[in-house]
Coordinates of C-alpha atoms and ligand atoms in Angstrom, one line a residue:
X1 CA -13.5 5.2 -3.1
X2 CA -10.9 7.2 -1.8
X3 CA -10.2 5.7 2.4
X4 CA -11.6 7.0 5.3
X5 CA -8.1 7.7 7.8
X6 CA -8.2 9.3 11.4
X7 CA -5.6 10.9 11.9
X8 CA -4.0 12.2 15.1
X9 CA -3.9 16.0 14.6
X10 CA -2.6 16.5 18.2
X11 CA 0.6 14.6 16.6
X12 CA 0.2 15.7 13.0
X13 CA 0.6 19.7 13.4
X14 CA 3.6 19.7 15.9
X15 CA 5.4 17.6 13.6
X16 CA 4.4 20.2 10.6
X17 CA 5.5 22.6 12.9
X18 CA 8.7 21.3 13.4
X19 CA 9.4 20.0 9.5
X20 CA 8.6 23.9 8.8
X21 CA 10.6 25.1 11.6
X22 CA 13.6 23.3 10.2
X23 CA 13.3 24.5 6.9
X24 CA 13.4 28.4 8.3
X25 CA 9.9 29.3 7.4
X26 CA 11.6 29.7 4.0
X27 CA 8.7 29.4 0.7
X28 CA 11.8 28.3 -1.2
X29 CA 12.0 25.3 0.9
X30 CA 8.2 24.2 0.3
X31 CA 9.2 21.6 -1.7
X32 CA 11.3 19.9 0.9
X33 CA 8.2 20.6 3.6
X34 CA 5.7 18.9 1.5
X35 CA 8.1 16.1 1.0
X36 CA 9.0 15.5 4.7
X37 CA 5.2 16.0 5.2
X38 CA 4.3 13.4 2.7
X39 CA 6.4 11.2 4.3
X40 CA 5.4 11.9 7.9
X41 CA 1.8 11.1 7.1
X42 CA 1.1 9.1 4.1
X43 CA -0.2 11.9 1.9
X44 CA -1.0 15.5 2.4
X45 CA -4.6 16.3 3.8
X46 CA -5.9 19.9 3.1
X47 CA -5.8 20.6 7.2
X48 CA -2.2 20.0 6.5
X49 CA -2.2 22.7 3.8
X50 CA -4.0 25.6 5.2
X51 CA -1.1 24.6 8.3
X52 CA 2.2 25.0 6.3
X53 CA -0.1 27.8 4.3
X54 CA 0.0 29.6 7.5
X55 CA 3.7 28.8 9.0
X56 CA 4.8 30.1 5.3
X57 CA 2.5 32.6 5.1
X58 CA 1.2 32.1 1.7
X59 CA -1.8 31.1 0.7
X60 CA -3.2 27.9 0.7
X61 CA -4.2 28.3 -2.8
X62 CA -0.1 28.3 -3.4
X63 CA 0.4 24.9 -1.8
X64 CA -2.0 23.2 -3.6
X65 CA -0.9 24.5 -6.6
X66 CA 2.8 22.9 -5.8
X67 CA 1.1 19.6 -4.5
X68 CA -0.7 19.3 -8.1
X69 CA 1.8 20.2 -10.3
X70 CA 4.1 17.4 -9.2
X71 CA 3.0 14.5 -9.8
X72 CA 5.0 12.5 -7.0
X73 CA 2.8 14.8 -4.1
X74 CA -0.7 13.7 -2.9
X75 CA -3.4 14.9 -1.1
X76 CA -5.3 11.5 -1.1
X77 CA -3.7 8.5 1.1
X78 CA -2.2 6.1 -0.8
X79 CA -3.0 2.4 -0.7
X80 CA 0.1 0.0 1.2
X81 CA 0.8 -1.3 -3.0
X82 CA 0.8 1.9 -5.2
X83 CA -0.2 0.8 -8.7
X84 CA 1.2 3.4 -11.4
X85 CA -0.3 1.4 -14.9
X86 CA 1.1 2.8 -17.8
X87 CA -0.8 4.2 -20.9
X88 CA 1.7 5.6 -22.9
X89 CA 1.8 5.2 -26.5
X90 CA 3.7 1.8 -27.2
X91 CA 2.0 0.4 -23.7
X92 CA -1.2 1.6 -25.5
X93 CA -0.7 0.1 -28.2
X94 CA 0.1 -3.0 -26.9
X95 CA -3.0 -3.4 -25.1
X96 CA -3.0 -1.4 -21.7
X97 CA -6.4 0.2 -21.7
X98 CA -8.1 -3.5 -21.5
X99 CA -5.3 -4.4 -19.0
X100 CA -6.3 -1.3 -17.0
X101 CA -10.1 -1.7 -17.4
X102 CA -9.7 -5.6 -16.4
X103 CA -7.5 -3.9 -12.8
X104 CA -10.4 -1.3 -12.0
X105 CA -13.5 -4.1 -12.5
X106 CA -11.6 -6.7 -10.6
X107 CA -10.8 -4.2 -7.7
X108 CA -13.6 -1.5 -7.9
X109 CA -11.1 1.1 -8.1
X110 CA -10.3 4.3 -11.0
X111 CA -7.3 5.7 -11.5
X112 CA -6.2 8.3 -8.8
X113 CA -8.4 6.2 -5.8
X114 CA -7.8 3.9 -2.9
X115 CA -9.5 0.5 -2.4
X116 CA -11.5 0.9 0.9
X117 CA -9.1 -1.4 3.0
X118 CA -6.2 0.9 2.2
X119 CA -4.8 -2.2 0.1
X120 CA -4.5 -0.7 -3.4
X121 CA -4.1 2.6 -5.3
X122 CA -4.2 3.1 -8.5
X123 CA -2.6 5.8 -11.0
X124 CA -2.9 5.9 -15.1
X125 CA 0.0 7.4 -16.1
X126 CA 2.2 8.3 -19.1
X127 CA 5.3 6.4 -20.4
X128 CA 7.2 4.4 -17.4
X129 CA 10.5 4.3 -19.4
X130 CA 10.4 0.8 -20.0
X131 CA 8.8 0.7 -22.8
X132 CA 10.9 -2.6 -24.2
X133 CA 8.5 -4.5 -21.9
X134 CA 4.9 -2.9 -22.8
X135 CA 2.4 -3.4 -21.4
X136 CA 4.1 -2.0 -18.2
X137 CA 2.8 -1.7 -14.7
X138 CA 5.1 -0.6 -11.5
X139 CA 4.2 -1.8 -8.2
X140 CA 5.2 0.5 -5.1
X141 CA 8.0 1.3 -7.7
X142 CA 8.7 -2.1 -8.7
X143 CA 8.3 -2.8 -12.8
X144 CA 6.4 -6.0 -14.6
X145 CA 6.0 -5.8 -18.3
X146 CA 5.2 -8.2 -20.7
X147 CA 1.3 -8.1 -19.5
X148 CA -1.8 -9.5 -19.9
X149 CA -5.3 -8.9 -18.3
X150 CA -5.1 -12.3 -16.3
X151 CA -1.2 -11.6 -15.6
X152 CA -1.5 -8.8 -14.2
X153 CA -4.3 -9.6 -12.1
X154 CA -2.2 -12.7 -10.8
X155 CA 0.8 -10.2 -9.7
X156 CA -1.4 -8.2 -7.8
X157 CA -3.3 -10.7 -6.2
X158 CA -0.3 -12.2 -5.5
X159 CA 0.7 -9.3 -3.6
X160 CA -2.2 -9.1 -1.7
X161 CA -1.9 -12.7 -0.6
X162 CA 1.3 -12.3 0.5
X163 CA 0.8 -9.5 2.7
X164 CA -1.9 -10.7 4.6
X165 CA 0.2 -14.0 5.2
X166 CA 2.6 -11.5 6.6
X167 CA -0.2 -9.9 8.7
X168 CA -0.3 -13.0 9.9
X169 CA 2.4 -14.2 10.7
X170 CA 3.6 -10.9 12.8
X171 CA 0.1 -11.4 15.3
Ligands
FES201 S1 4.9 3.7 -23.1 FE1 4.6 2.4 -21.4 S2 6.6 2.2 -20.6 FE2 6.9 3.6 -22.2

C-alpha cells in the first residue's frame, strides 16, 4: 500500500519554481526538472506535475508521459531500501518468481508499492546485467545474487535490523 506522506507545499512549489527557473522555462530541459525534482522530494506527486506543467506551459498530460516512460522517474514515494528484483529470463529461470512471491508475502507489498512505514519498495524488473549471479536482486542499487527464498529474506531483514539500530543509536 503505497505511504501516506505530508508534504510541505509552502516549501515544495518555490523550490519547483526555482529548479524550473534555473533551467530557463525550457521543455527541452524537462528531463533535468523532473530529475532535480525527484530528488528534492523523494518522488514526483501529480500537484508537482500540473506545477512544472504550468511553469513549462505544456500540458500535464506531457509530463506524465516523460515520468512513465523512464523508468528511473516516480510518482509514488519510494521506500528508504529500494528493492529492484529481477525477472529476466536466466533470473527466471533460476527461480526468481518464488523468490519474488516469498518477498511480497513476507512483507505485504507488490511490485511498484511501498510498505506502510516507508521501509521498503519494491520493483519487478527486467534483466539487472548480472546475470552470472541469477537469481539477482539490487538493494538501493546495491547487487546480491546467488538467491534463495530464505536468503533473500535474510538480506533484507538484515537491512531493516540494521537501520533501526541506527535509528537508535542517533536519538
Ligand atoms: S536476467 Fe537477471 S540479471 Fe540478467
Amino acid at each position: 500500500m503505497p505511504v501516506k506522506q505530508e508534504l510541505n507545499w509552502y516549501k515544495i512549489i518555490p523550490e519547483i519554481d526555482k529548479i524550473v527557473e534555473e533551467n530557463e522555462f525550457k521543455e527541452e530541459e524537462l528531463l533535468e526538472i523532473l530529475h532535480s525534482t525527484q530528488e528534492f522530494i523523494g518522488y514526483i506527486p501529480l500537484e508537482a506535475q500540473e506545477r512544472i506543467a504550468k511553469k513549462l506551459k505544456v500540458s500535464p498530460a506531457r509530463v506524465k508521459s516523460v515520468i512513465s516512460f523512464y523508468n528511473h522517474f516516480t510518482d509514488q514515494p519510494r521506500g528508504k531500501f529500494e528493492i529492484a528484483f529481477c525477472k529476466g529470463t536466466a533470473c527466471y529461470v533460476k527461480g526468481s518468481e518464488k523468490i519474488i512471491d516469498r518477498i511480497k508475502n513476507e512483507f505485504n507489498l507488490e511490485s511498484g508499492e511501498t510498505t506502510e512505514d516507508g521501509l521498503l519498495s519494491l520493483e519487478v524488473v527486467r534483466c539487472l546485467g548480472a546475470c552470472g549471479l541469477a537469481p539477482v536482486m539490487t538493494i538501493n542499487g546495491e547487487a546480491y545474487g546467488l538467491l534463495n527464498p530464505e536468503k533473500a529474506i535474510r538480506i533484507i531483514e538484515h537491512k531493516i535490523k540494521k537501520a533501526s539500530i541506527e535509528e537508535v543509536q542517533m536519538k
